[in-house]
Amino acid sequence: MELNIPEIYGCYVFNDKIMRNKLPKDVYKALRKTIQNDTHLQLDIANSVAVAMKEWAIENGATHYTHWFQPMTNVTAEKHDSFIEPTGDGQVIMDFSGKALVKGEPDASSFPSGGLRATFEARGYTAWDPTSPAFIKDKTLYIPTAFCSYSGEALDKKTPLLRSMETLNRAAVKMLHLLGHEDVKHISITIGAEQEYFLVDKDVYQNRKDLKFTGRTLFGAPAPKGQELEDHYFGTLKPRIAAFMHELDLELWKLGIPVKTKHNEGAPAQHELAPVFETANVAVDHNQLTMEIMKKLADKHNMVCLLHEKPFAGINGSGKHDNWSLTTDTGVNLFNPGKNPAENTTFLVFLAAVLKSVDDYADLLRISVASAGNDHRLGGHEAPPAIVSVYLGDDLYKLLRSIQKDREIDQQDKVEMDIAKVLPHFLQDTSDRNRTSPFAFTGNKFEFRMLGSSASVADPNVYLNTAMAETLNIFRERLENVPAEELDAEIRKLIQDTMANHRRVIFNGNGYTQEWVEEAEKRGLFNLVSTPEALEQLTSEKNKKLLLDHKIFTEQELYSRYEILLDNYMKTVSLEANTMVEMIQKDLLPAIVSYTEQLARTASLKKSVIEDVSLVSEVALIKKLSQAQTDLYNGIEKLKTDNAAAKKIEDHLEAAKFYQSVVLKDMADIRVFADDAEAVMPESMLPYPTYGQLLFSI
Ligand code: ADP
Ligand code: MG
């Protein structure tokens, strides 16, 4: 059966084509203007758009609408209202007003607010983001919105993202004008979010309390087979997986999400999906939808989609690559080096700006990916280290070095520079391919790879955009009053200075080695290995200044985020600790006792039959299991005490650090005892499925 993909694509989206068809011409124009220039929408226009949206939604089977938003939880929120409006005579009409389209008033009191709620009203409001298209899902019209407290404080991930996009747009356009591109009116920030995930069989999953409650396995002896054969990456898709992926593509296409690539990833049961890039806020919305639909469809296929950053110990975790670039409304990708990067001033200025931004705000980028889950992944053997560095590839690095040295010294480097000039298309061959870099130049974009698989793509882009805006403004101030004939020379000096001051952030080598950790320390780079350590930097004077100056956050908003992130961290670890206690007490210890009893009974029966029978294995196993029982018992007693102690610590940062250094450590110790015991127990007596069953049953 032929599938008409172009026809299916976006069939549930209130897209530009539908708007043009459905809206009166002047209304359409006004709406386009709002979308393109972020101008305010008049109520009469909103009313007219609402009517068209409602008609289209009803034609497509919708009965309800919802303001869809992204609170500080990494998942989306929605409250459905039907279109019905009683007419007073026992009948109803289907109604949807401009006011209902533009603004919603959900109760904000049940979403994380990090203290904002204490000082402000419990009410919140959602405001339509007309730059991200509305769509239909589950017979409901979804309206993408931003979510604020009643007095305007951002309570979501989208508001700061939109603010950061605006500030970067302004700074970049001004810089482009200064560089002679006066025709540019707007730049768009583009993001392509590659998504990794695991699929496990639902029946197997159901018997793992840890996966159900915490999203990751808290125990599990390694399976005989792991990923050592490297036979999964790009391997043939198993039929169940292929069926799931096919349906996923279709569902996402219907929602206008341009998914393009799918393949098996490195670890067993791990897969990846990548869309074609889109404007930042739309890409963020689409990634949220993608994650949600992945979970829903996996369930339909009797599987469970795990989005945790590190569901299994000892094998790769899952990340999300944030491919990021800037494109002008005249169609130029600012990170496209072109055939002759040495002469591409605009490219070099923006490239230098990235170096400075990432170096100055490396801690913010690290913070943007900080979570209890991602801590298990960052620094693991397959994931980027917690140190933020930039990979440029040898050729681009050489080019920048030659520009830098040209000022300091001599002719010889000039030659190097000339070589760089004549190298044909050199970047395509040598850029990227260093998979260990957390922030890699990949030909015409940067790829930030520290983000965990379950996180919203919004956060890193908030900081990246804002840091870029700041740097571009600083650059502009320096260049602004330079006479035209001296501009080129001053730009060259600017790049030289940037290299002199920020070269330390460039690292082209293997980021997974201990040598790099030591080298980075010498260079004075941050190495924020855990979430509490990273979060401590969020409110540093430098970061506060950046975020407040660019109006990304008010001081209150910033502190509220800090509180929410710390709180999230503590709750996650505490929940894991509780789950571990439950599984040990209720499941593993009883299983160990039963097996010990069976062994002891076998031993005495054997002895009653044969006086001098060898009981070596029974004795050894009983000893081992008795020891494990004691260790596990003591371990969870300590864990319970420490988890309770953590809750009593009043200072949140101190408490989070206690969770990190004490509670997680307890859990790691317990895990060793549990996994050792598991390894000698018969599968039939284990209270939970093994790694082998989890990873290889599809
Ligand atoms: P890989 O990184 O595996 O080599 P690609 O380079 O094809 O693969 O693209 C990876 C991701 O980067 C895709 O989601 C793609 O859409 C995205 N991407 C490509 N160009 C840009 C761009 N200019 N801005 C943002 N993302 C981009
Ligand atoms: Mg990639």
XYZ file of C-alpha atoms and ligand atoms in Angstrom:
726
model
C 0.000 0.000 0.000
C 1.431 3.306 -0.995
C 1.677 5.961 1.649
C 1.319 9.496 0.457
C 3.724 11.079 2.900
C 3.553 14.641 1.543
C -0.194 14.459 2.083
C 0.045 12.938 5.538
C 2.815 15.286 6.626
C 1.502 17.976 8.941
C -2.144 16.915 8.485
C -2.757 17.636 12.185
C -1.013 20.996 12.176
C -2.601 24.402 11.847
C 0.174 25.395 9.514
C 0.828 28.294 7.231
C -1.044 26.780 4.301
C -4.187 26.212 6.350
C -3.951 29.662 7.869
C -3.713 31.201 4.443
C -6.769 29.263 3.300
C -8.876 29.774 6.373
C -8.087 33.312 7.460
C -9.283 36.565 5.901
C -6.376 38.133 4.062
C -5.798 41.017 6.476
C -5.993 38.710 9.483
C -3.516 36.334 7.895
C -1.143 39.208 7.206
C -1.392 40.543 10.738
C -0.751 37.099 12.157
C 2.268 36.555 9.891
C 3.619 39.874 11.037
C 3.238 38.829 14.651
C 4.943 35.536 13.980
C 7.853 37.078 12.127
C 8.480 40.120 14.260
C 7.169 39.013 17.606
C 4.776 41.938 17.663
C 1.699 42.029 19.827
C -1.497 40.530 18.501
C -4.685 42.608 18.541
C -7.720 40.990 20.124
C -9.884 41.256 16.999
C -7.192 39.415 15.046
C -6.994 36.806 17.789
C -10.765 36.370 17.643
C -10.652 35.799 13.956
C -7.774 33.315 14.243
C -9.604 31.488 17.040
C -12.692 30.971 14.884
C -10.636 29.578 12.023
C -8.646 27.352 14.340
C -11.775 26.009 15.982
C -13.440 25.243 12.655
C -10.376 23.457 11.391
C -10.000 21.535 14.664
C -13.638 20.437 14.675
C -13.408 19.366 11.035
C -10.527 17.177 12.122
C -12.403 15.544 14.965
C -11.396 17.742 17.898
C -13.837 18.386 20.723
C -11.482 20.075 23.168
C -8.642 22.552 23.249
C -5.732 22.876 25.612
C -3.026 25.370 26.387
C 0.050 23.196 26.248
C 3.046 24.274 28.304
C 6.378 23.168 29.684
C 6.644 23.639 33.430
C 9.929 23.056 35.249
C 9.476 19.296 35.253
C 10.880 18.228 31.861
C 7.443 17.007 30.857
C 4.619 18.996 29.363
C 1.356 19.955 30.992
C -2.136 20.406 29.632
C -5.670 20.979 30.831
C -8.443 20.205 28.391
C -11.507 22.396 27.940
C -14.236 21.468 25.542
C -15.480 23.892 22.925
C -19.054 23.518 24.125
C -20.937 26.542 25.298
C -24.501 25.999 26.613
C -26.971 28.319 24.974
C -29.443 28.233 27.875
C -32.094 26.197 26.060
C -30.545 22.809 26.712
C -28.435 23.085 23.573
C -24.791 23.893 23.034
C -22.705 25.596 20.426
C -19.025 25.037 19.760
C -17.238 28.176 20.783
C -13.644 29.383 20.991
C -12.780 33.020 21.520
C -9.648 35.018 20.845
C -9.293 35.498 24.552
C -9.316 31.760 25.162
C -6.744 31.323 22.413
C -4.380 33.977 23.681
C -4.534 33.444 27.394
C -5.331 30.620 29.788
C -5.439 30.627 33.559
C -4.383 27.299 34.973
C -3.876 27.010 38.696
C -0.117 27.371 39.103
C -0.007 26.056 42.619
C 0.741 22.455 41.707
C 3.761 23.165 39.541
C 7.284 23.736 40.799
C 7.834 27.431 41.413
C 10.883 27.452 43.646
C 9.454 29.907 46.091
C 7.859 32.274 43.570
C 4.527 30.975 44.715
C 5.121 31.944 48.313
C 5.374 35.575 47.376
C 2.875 35.657 44.579
C -0.588 34.467 43.879
C -1.255 30.810 43.241
C -2.843 31.669 39.940
C -0.769 31.509 36.809
C -1.417 32.140 33.173
C -0.460 30.657 29.862
C 0.177 32.874 26.851
C -0.069 31.669 23.271
C 3.232 31.327 21.414
C 2.060 31.975 17.846
C 5.536 31.160 16.506
C 5.008 27.473 17.265
C 2.070 26.008 15.322
C -1.038 24.641 17.011
C -1.842 20.986 16.347
C -4.389 18.261 17.022
C -3.643 15.260 19.149
C -6.081 12.872 20.838
C -9.091 14.837 19.591
C -7.790 17.974 21.230
C -6.517 21.210 19.745
C -3.104 21.893 21.300
C -2.002 25.494 21.596
C 1.679 25.905 22.438
C 2.029 28.448 25.229
C 4.403 30.028 27.714
C 3.559 29.674 31.398
C 3.956 32.487 33.939
C 2.905 33.345 37.436
C 0.118 35.873 37.662
C 2.593 38.664 38.134
C 4.581 37.639 35.092
C 7.411 35.505 36.490
C 8.357 32.676 34.167
C 7.373 29.282 35.553
C 8.385 27.303 32.502
C 11.177 26.424 30.097
C 9.773 28.230 27.117
C 9.653 31.823 28.392
C 13.413 32.109 28.979
C 14.048 30.378 25.662
C 11.959 32.939 23.794
C 13.679 35.734 25.689
C 17.118 34.340 24.822
C 16.172 34.025 21.163
C 15.167 37.673 21.113
C 18.325 38.923 22.748
C 20.525 36.883 20.412
C 18.542 37.983 17.398
C 19.059 41.634 18.317
C 22.777 41.242 19.000
C 23.442 39.169 15.881
C 21.535 41.479 13.544
C 23.427 44.499 14.848
C 26.721 42.700 14.420
C 25.781 41.655 10.905
C 24.925 45.238 10.010
C 28.298 46.310 11.315
C 29.942 43.648 9.168
C 28.212 45.048 6.115
C 25.179 42.769 5.856
C 22.671 45.578 6.068
C 19.979 43.565 4.333
C 19.626 41.158 7.259
C 16.554 41.868 9.370
C 16.323 38.734 11.439
C 18.317 35.652 12.262
C 16.846 32.359 13.270
C 18.386 30.042 15.739
C 18.114 26.514 14.434
C 18.178 23.337 16.448
C 18.248 19.698 15.466
C 17.750 17.474 18.502
C 18.976 13.920 18.060
C 17.233 11.691 20.574
C 18.559 8.449 22.050
C 16.332 5.960 23.862
C 15.992 2.366 24.996
C 13.145 -0.009 24.252
C 12.463 -2.889 26.618
C 9.722 -5.482 26.699
C 6.764 -4.345 28.770
C 6.237 -7.659 30.549
C 9.857 -7.717 31.641
C 9.731 -4.069 32.664
C 6.635 -4.610 34.803
C 8.667 -6.714 37.205
C 11.331 -4.066 37.781
C 10.173 -1.705 40.513
C 13.282 0.414 40.055
C 12.546 1.080 36.401
C 8.915 1.783 37.165
C 9.554 4.161 40.054
C 12.851 5.774 39.109
C 13.405 5.177 35.413
C 16.712 3.409 35.959
C 17.864 0.064 37.286
C 19.242 0.337 40.799
C 20.575 -3.223 40.619
C 21.526 -5.723 38.011
C 24.519 -7.968 37.567
C 25.999 -7.590 34.082
C 24.579 -9.904 31.425
C 27.028 -12.338 29.826
C 26.775 -10.250 26.681
C 27.002 -6.485 26.722
C 27.991 -4.182 23.912
C 31.512 -5.567 23.510
C 30.850 -7.075 20.106
C 29.712 -3.695 18.823
C 27.078 -5.471 16.826
C 24.129 -3.260 17.653
C 25.120 0.164 16.313
C 23.500 0.596 12.891
C 22.540 -3.100 13.058
C 19.450 -4.506 11.332
C 16.242 -3.459 13.015
C 14.351 -6.305 14.631
C 10.751 -6.601 13.358
C 9.154 -5.313 16.567
C 11.493 -2.343 16.626
C 10.999 -1.653 12.938
C 7.208 -1.715 13.376
C 7.445 0.709 16.263
C 9.765 3.055 14.403
C 7.573 3.028 11.326
C 4.494 3.996 13.275
C 6.486 6.583 15.184
C 7.616 8.218 11.941
C 4.037 8.369 10.688
C 2.640 9.825 13.899
C 5.381 12.443 14.072
C 5.042 13.345 10.415
C 1.309 13.889 10.895
C 2.247 16.403 13.575
C 4.632 18.120 11.189
C 7.724 16.897 13.003
C 10.394 16.353 10.354
C 11.972 13.152 11.626
C 14.536 11.934 9.192
C 16.934 9.359 10.584
C 16.501 6.278 12.755
C 18.948 3.602 13.722
C 20.166 1.263 16.437
C 22.620 2.846 18.838
C 25.695 1.440 20.543
C 24.127 -0.342 23.498
C 21.825 -3.349 23.190
C 18.163 -2.222 23.075
C 19.262 1.370 22.391
C 18.089 3.414 19.425
C 18.251 6.916 18.027
C 15.987 9.241 16.123
C 16.968 12.522 14.488
C 14.773 15.196 12.961
C 15.703 17.844 10.441
C 16.517 21.066 12.257
C 13.922 23.771 12.903
C 13.667 27.130 14.647
C 14.705 26.738 18.273
C 11.349 27.019 20.047
C 9.594 24.819 17.502
C 12.388 22.254 17.739
C 12.036 22.265 21.525
C 8.268 21.775 21.310
C 8.726 19.036 18.758
C 11.288 17.234 20.845
C 8.863 17.236 23.786
C 6.155 15.813 21.562
C 8.554 13.263 20.146
C 9.430 11.960 23.598
C 5.796 11.782 24.582
C 4.722 9.942 21.467
C 7.653 7.549 21.716
C 6.423 6.518 25.143
C 2.839 6.198 24.043
C 3.608 4.147 20.956
C 6.079 1.904 22.750
C 3.263 1.031 25.132
C 1.011 0.169 22.205
C 3.704 -2.160 20.891
C 3.964 -3.852 24.288
C 7.280 -2.213 24.994
C 8.470 0.558 27.264
C 10.546 3.459 26.039
C 13.209 4.441 28.570
C 14.351 8.031 28.319
C 16.484 7.977 31.445
C 20.084 9.074 30.889
C 21.539 5.948 32.404
C 18.993 3.163 32.753
C 21.646 0.448 32.952
C 25.038 0.443 34.602
C 28.007 -0.684 32.571
C 26.562 0.063 29.155
C 26.069 3.345 27.312
C 23.599 5.867 28.598
C 21.326 7.987 26.427
C 21.931 11.563 25.446
C 20.381 14.157 23.265
C 22.570 16.036 20.817
C 21.707 19.679 20.507
C 22.774 20.737 17.011
C 22.788 24.502 16.998
C 23.317 27.088 14.317
C 22.336 30.599 13.239
C 20.825 31.466 9.893
C 19.977 34.894 8.497
C 16.683 35.715 6.846
C 18.758 36.154 3.691
C 19.560 32.459 3.859
C 23.119 32.459 5.140
C 24.178 29.914 7.754
C 26.607 31.939 9.854
C 28.620 28.857 10.780
C 29.100 27.771 7.230
C 32.813 28.393 6.649
C 32.378 28.449 2.874
C 35.140 27.580 0.482
C 37.539 30.049 1.941
C 37.070 30.411 5.681
C 40.270 32.424 6.051
C 38.605 35.258 4.189
C 35.114 34.743 5.554
C 35.150 37.519 8.134
C 31.578 37.000 9.240
C 32.204 33.319 9.860
C 35.391 34.048 11.786
C 33.739 36.678 13.980
C 30.860 34.375 14.863
C 33.233 31.482 15.407
C 35.365 33.600 17.742
C 32.195 34.641 19.537
C 31.318 30.994 20.144
C 34.747 30.332 21.629
C 34.501 33.239 23.995
C 30.886 32.487 24.928
C 31.528 28.841 25.679
C 34.669 29.625 27.638
C 33.098 32.443 29.657
C 29.927 30.518 30.395
C 31.082 26.900 30.409
C 29.615 26.551 33.872
C 26.174 27.609 32.649
C 26.296 25.056 29.850
C 27.224 22.403 32.377
C 24.379 23.540 34.622
C 21.962 23.339 31.717
C 22.471 19.580 31.571
C 22.746 18.964 35.308
C 20.353 16.402 36.741
C 20.581 13.415 39.018
C 20.115 11.120 36.031
C 22.683 12.757 33.798
C 25.298 12.674 36.567
C 25.507 8.921 36.047
C 26.206 9.446 32.391
C 28.525 12.433 32.115
C 32.063 11.266 32.507
C 31.058 7.675 31.788
C 33.135 5.877 29.199
C 30.812 6.701 26.341
C 29.650 10.166 27.315
C 31.335 13.518 27.171
C 33.168 14.489 30.343
C 31.725 17.060 32.700
C 34.355 19.490 31.402
C 33.044 21.784 28.678
C 35.481 22.222 25.795
C 35.152 23.032 22.114
C 36.278 20.810 19.278
C 37.163 22.658 16.092
C 39.046 20.071 14.091
C 42.661 20.493 13.113
C 42.220 22.698 10.093
C 40.003 25.279 11.666
C 42.211 25.297 14.708
C 45.272 25.824 12.545
C 43.556 28.644 10.773
C 42.735 30.432 14.005
C 46.224 29.806 15.334
C 47.784 31.256 12.247
C 45.656 34.363 12.623
C 46.648 34.554 16.256
C 50.368 34.108 15.653
C 50.446 36.435 12.707
C 50.154 39.279 15.142
C 52.784 38.032 17.505
C 55.469 36.825 15.172
C 56.695 36.093 11.785
C 56.553 35.031 8.228
C 56.563 31.314 8.830
C 53.094 31.413 10.281
C 51.983 33.548 7.377
C 52.814 30.556 5.249
C 50.687 28.353 7.438
C 47.929 30.850 6.942
C 48.297 30.716 3.180
C 48.128 26.966 3.279
C 44.891 27.209 5.158
C 43.619 29.485 2.414
C 44.209 27.085 -0.392
C 43.052 23.904 1.288
C 40.000 22.937 -0.736
C 36.796 22.300 1.211
C 38.986 21.155 3.994
C 36.429 21.391 6.727
C 34.074 18.807 5.420
C 36.624 16.078 5.803
C 38.128 16.884 9.119
C 35.428 18.508 11.169
C 33.224 16.541 13.567
C 34.255 12.950 13.846
C 35.555 13.484 17.340
C 32.728 11.863 19.228
C 34.232 12.556 22.615
C 33.878 16.326 22.494
C 31.027 17.915 24.427
C 30.821 20.859 22.046
C 31.930 20.052 18.536
C 32.019 22.047 15.361
C 30.390 19.764 12.804
C 30.833 21.474 9.473
C 28.189 24.185 9.595
C 26.812 23.976 13.123
C 27.873 23.170 16.632
C 26.814 20.007 18.343
C 26.405 20.139 22.106
C 26.424 16.583 23.363
C 26.172 16.785 27.114
C 22.417 16.980 27.269
C 20.686 13.981 28.797
C 18.037 12.064 26.895
C 15.080 12.995 29.097
C 15.825 16.707 29.404
C 14.173 19.562 27.584
C 16.381 20.996 24.844
C 15.404 24.463 26.017
C 17.911 24.998 28.823
C 21.257 24.693 27.018
C 19.947 26.920 24.280
C 18.835 29.574 26.744
C 22.388 29.876 28.028
C 24.080 29.442 24.684
C 21.937 32.102 23.030
C 22.362 34.537 25.872
C 26.118 34.049 26.138
C 26.396 34.563 22.368
C 24.340 37.740 22.569
C 26.588 39.039 25.333
C 29.771 38.259 23.407
C 28.469 39.762 20.177
C 27.568 42.926 22.066
C 31.052 43.112 23.549
C 32.598 42.572 20.121
C 30.349 45.202 18.629
C 31.265 47.780 21.221
C 34.874 47.281 20.288
C 34.298 47.508 16.557
C 31.529 50.069 16.454
C 33.527 53.266 16.269
C 36.423 51.968 14.236
C 36.808 53.877 10.936
C 35.754 51.781 7.950
C 39.244 51.521 6.504
C 40.579 50.091 9.760
C 37.737 47.693 10.431
C 39.325 44.618 8.849
C 42.515 45.066 10.814
C 40.596 45.553 14.041
C 38.526 42.435 13.412
C 41.717 40.511 12.917
C 43.005 41.830 16.210
C 39.733 40.918 17.853
C 40.108 37.341 16.678
C 43.705 37.301 17.834
C 42.732 38.526 21.270
C 39.904 36.058 21.480
C 42.280 33.242 20.650
C 44.813 34.502 23.173
C 42.194 34.674 25.912
C 40.019 31.700 25.108
C 42.188 29.184 23.318
C 42.152 27.147 26.511
C 38.587 26.030 25.792
C 39.615 24.387 22.518
C 40.415 20.716 22.828
C 40.678 18.441 19.816
C 41.913 15.308 21.570
C 40.173 12.400 23.276
C 37.892 13.834 25.947
C 37.418 10.510 27.708
C 40.952 10.242 29.057
C 42.346 11.016 32.484
C 45.064 13.124 30.843
C 42.426 15.527 29.622
C 41.009 15.889 33.110
C 44.454 16.852 34.350
C 45.147 19.104 31.397
C 41.815 20.860 31.823
C 42.599 21.527 35.425
C 45.889 23.120 34.414
C 44.019 25.274 31.947
C 41.702 26.395 34.710
C 38.554 24.965 33.130
C 35.585 24.011 35.218
C 35.134 20.331 35.985
C 31.788 20.267 37.753
C 31.302 16.565 38.224
C 27.989 16.536 40.042
C 24.732 18.445 39.895
C 25.020 20.130 43.309
C 28.512 21.367 42.454
C 27.305 22.662 39.118
C 24.192 24.326 40.512
C 26.254 26.190 43.041
C 27.567 28.256 40.121
C 24.157 29.200 38.759
C 23.827 32.274 40.915
C 27.464 33.405 40.780
C 27.887 37.143 40.193
C 29.067 36.596 36.627
C 26.109 34.395 35.704
C 23.589 36.499 37.518
C 24.833 39.568 35.688
C 24.546 37.906 32.305
C 21.057 36.579 32.859
C 19.713 39.707 34.484
C 21.319 42.104 31.989
C 19.707 40.252 29.114
C 16.415 40.010 30.987
C 16.353 36.239 30.674
C 15.463 35.973 34.341
C 14.670 38.391 37.083
C 16.700 37.784 40.189
C 13.698 36.061 41.718
C 13.210 33.842 38.706
C 16.861 32.862 38.783
C 16.765 31.896 42.445
C 13.520 30.049 41.945
C 15.152 27.962 39.194
C 18.081 27.232 41.408
C 15.713 26.017 44.142
C 13.683 23.916 41.741
C 16.770 22.241 40.305
C 18.192 21.455 43.726
C 14.833 20.200 44.878
C 14.487 17.980 41.825
C 17.882 16.525 42.466
C 17.162 15.741 46.099
C 13.760 14.264 45.400
C 15.177 12.057 42.692
C 17.933 10.647 44.873
C 15.600 10.217 47.815
C 13.057 8.385 45.696
C 15.791 6.102 44.416
C 16.936 5.422 47.969
C 13.401 4.547 49.050
C 12.959 2.281 46.068
C 16.210 0.542 46.833
C 15.193 -0.042 50.450
C 11.865 -1.438 49.324
C 13.399 -3.791 46.774
C 16.012 -5.087 49.182
C 13.671 -5.554 52.113
C 10.659 -6.867 50.309
C 12.209 -8.718 47.426
C 15.904 -9.450 47.439
C 16.465 -10.359 51.098
C 13.498 -12.767 51.170
C 14.782 -14.357 47.954
C 18.240 -14.780 49.466
C 16.722 -16.324 52.583
C 14.693 -18.803 50.515
C 17.651 -19.856 48.474
C 19.806 -20.202 51.585
C 17.119 -22.316 53.164
C 16.906 -24.499 50.088
C 20.663 -24.959 50.109
C 20.725 -25.782 53.813
C 17.884 -28.232 53.448
C 19.578 -29.879 50.494
C 22.803 -30.129 52.455
C 21.219 -31.829 55.456
C 19.176 -34.176 53.267
C 22.282 -35.132 51.345
C 24.101 -35.764 54.567
C 21.324 -37.973 55.859
C 21.717 -40.132 52.762
C 25.485 -40.138 52.412
C 27.402 -39.544 55.623
C 30.622 -38.210 54.017
C 29.076 -36.438 51.013
C 30.885 -33.278 49.811
C 28.990 -30.138 50.744
C 31.630 -27.749 49.459
C 29.351 -25.814 47.113
C 26.422 -25.647 49.532
C 28.647 -24.425 52.322
C 30.385 -21.869 50.133
C 27.112 -20.540 48.759
C 25.452 -20.433 52.149
C 28.422 -18.520 53.527
C 28.392 -16.106 50.637
C 24.659 -15.530 50.816
C 24.666 -15.141 54.586
C 27.355 -12.545 54.256
C 25.403 -10.798 51.513
C 22.309 -10.849 53.684
C 24.198 -9.182 56.525
C 25.820 -6.620 54.248
C 22.555 -5.784 52.568
C 20.768 -5.504 55.866
C 23.414 -3.185 57.300
C 23.575 -1.294 54.042
C 19.911 -0.442 53.940
C 19.843 0.417 57.633
C 22.582 2.945 56.937
C 20.823 4.152 53.815
C 17.597 4.699 55.741
C 19.416 6.661 58.414
C 21.304 8.791 55.906
C 18.265 9.440 53.757
C 16.416 10.622 56.839
C 19.380 12.744 57.905
C 19.512 14.401 54.476
C 15.916 15.524 54.850
C 16.764 17.321 58.065
C 19.507 19.487 56.564
C 18.036 22.922 56.192
C 20.374 24.492 53.682
C 19.337 23.082 50.320
C 22.721 23.137 48.681
C 24.282 21.428 51.656
C 21.493 18.864 51.653
C 21.971 18.186 47.943
C 25.676 17.703 48.503
C 24.909 15.261 51.301
C 22.649 13.269 48.983
C 25.432 13.231 46.447
C 28.332 12.315 48.707
C 26.590 10.110 51.270
C 23.238 8.754 50.066
C 24.380 7.934 46.537
C 27.524 6.383 47.957
C 25.442 4.151 50.252
C 23.424 3.090 47.248
C 26.506 2.291 45.215
C 27.824 0.110 48.071
C 24.538 -1.720 48.410
C 24.414 -2.318 44.712
C 27.712 -4.166 44.810
C 26.397 -6.569 47.479
C 23.126 -7.061 45.636
C 24.714 -7.692 42.252
C 27.208 -10.136 43.730
C 24.378 -12.055 45.345
C 22.331 -11.955 42.149
C 25.226 -13.448 40.231
C 25.128 -16.669 42.300
C 21.356 -17.032 42.573
C 19.261 -19.199 40.257
C 17.274 -17.116 37.798
C 14.052 -18.784 38.907
C 14.522 -17.455 42.433
C 15.445 -13.882 41.550
C 12.782 -11.375 42.458
C 13.384 -9.234 39.376
C 14.346 -9.828 35.732
C 18.046 -9.789 34.934
C 19.948 -7.412 32.664
C 20.017 -10.225 30.143
C 16.227 -10.385 30.108
C 15.852 -6.614 30.008
C 18.319 -6.006 27.232
C 17.850 -8.989 24.985
C 14.201 -9.978 25.083
C 13.010 -8.080 22.025
P 25.519 13.684 12.194
O 25.681 14.646 13.317
O 25.082 12.333 12.655
O 26.698 13.655 11.283
P 23.946 15.470 10.500
O 25.095 16.359 10.417
O 23.269 15.082 9.243
O 24.291 14.131 11.269
O 22.836 16.140 11.387
C 22.607 15.910 12.719
C 21.526 16.845 13.180
O 21.970 18.180 12.974
C 20.220 16.725 12.416
O 19.171 16.818 13.349
C 20.268 17.908 11.507
O 18.997 18.371 11.128
C 20.960 18.914 12.386
N 21.463 20.075 11.620
C 21.990 20.106 10.388
N 22.217 21.380 10.008
C 21.824 22.177 11.048
C 21.769 23.575 11.278
N 22.177 24.443 10.367
N 21.279 24.004 12.463
C 20.870 23.151 13.388
N 20.883 21.839 13.232
C 21.347 21.340 12.078
Mg 25.251 13.794 15.823
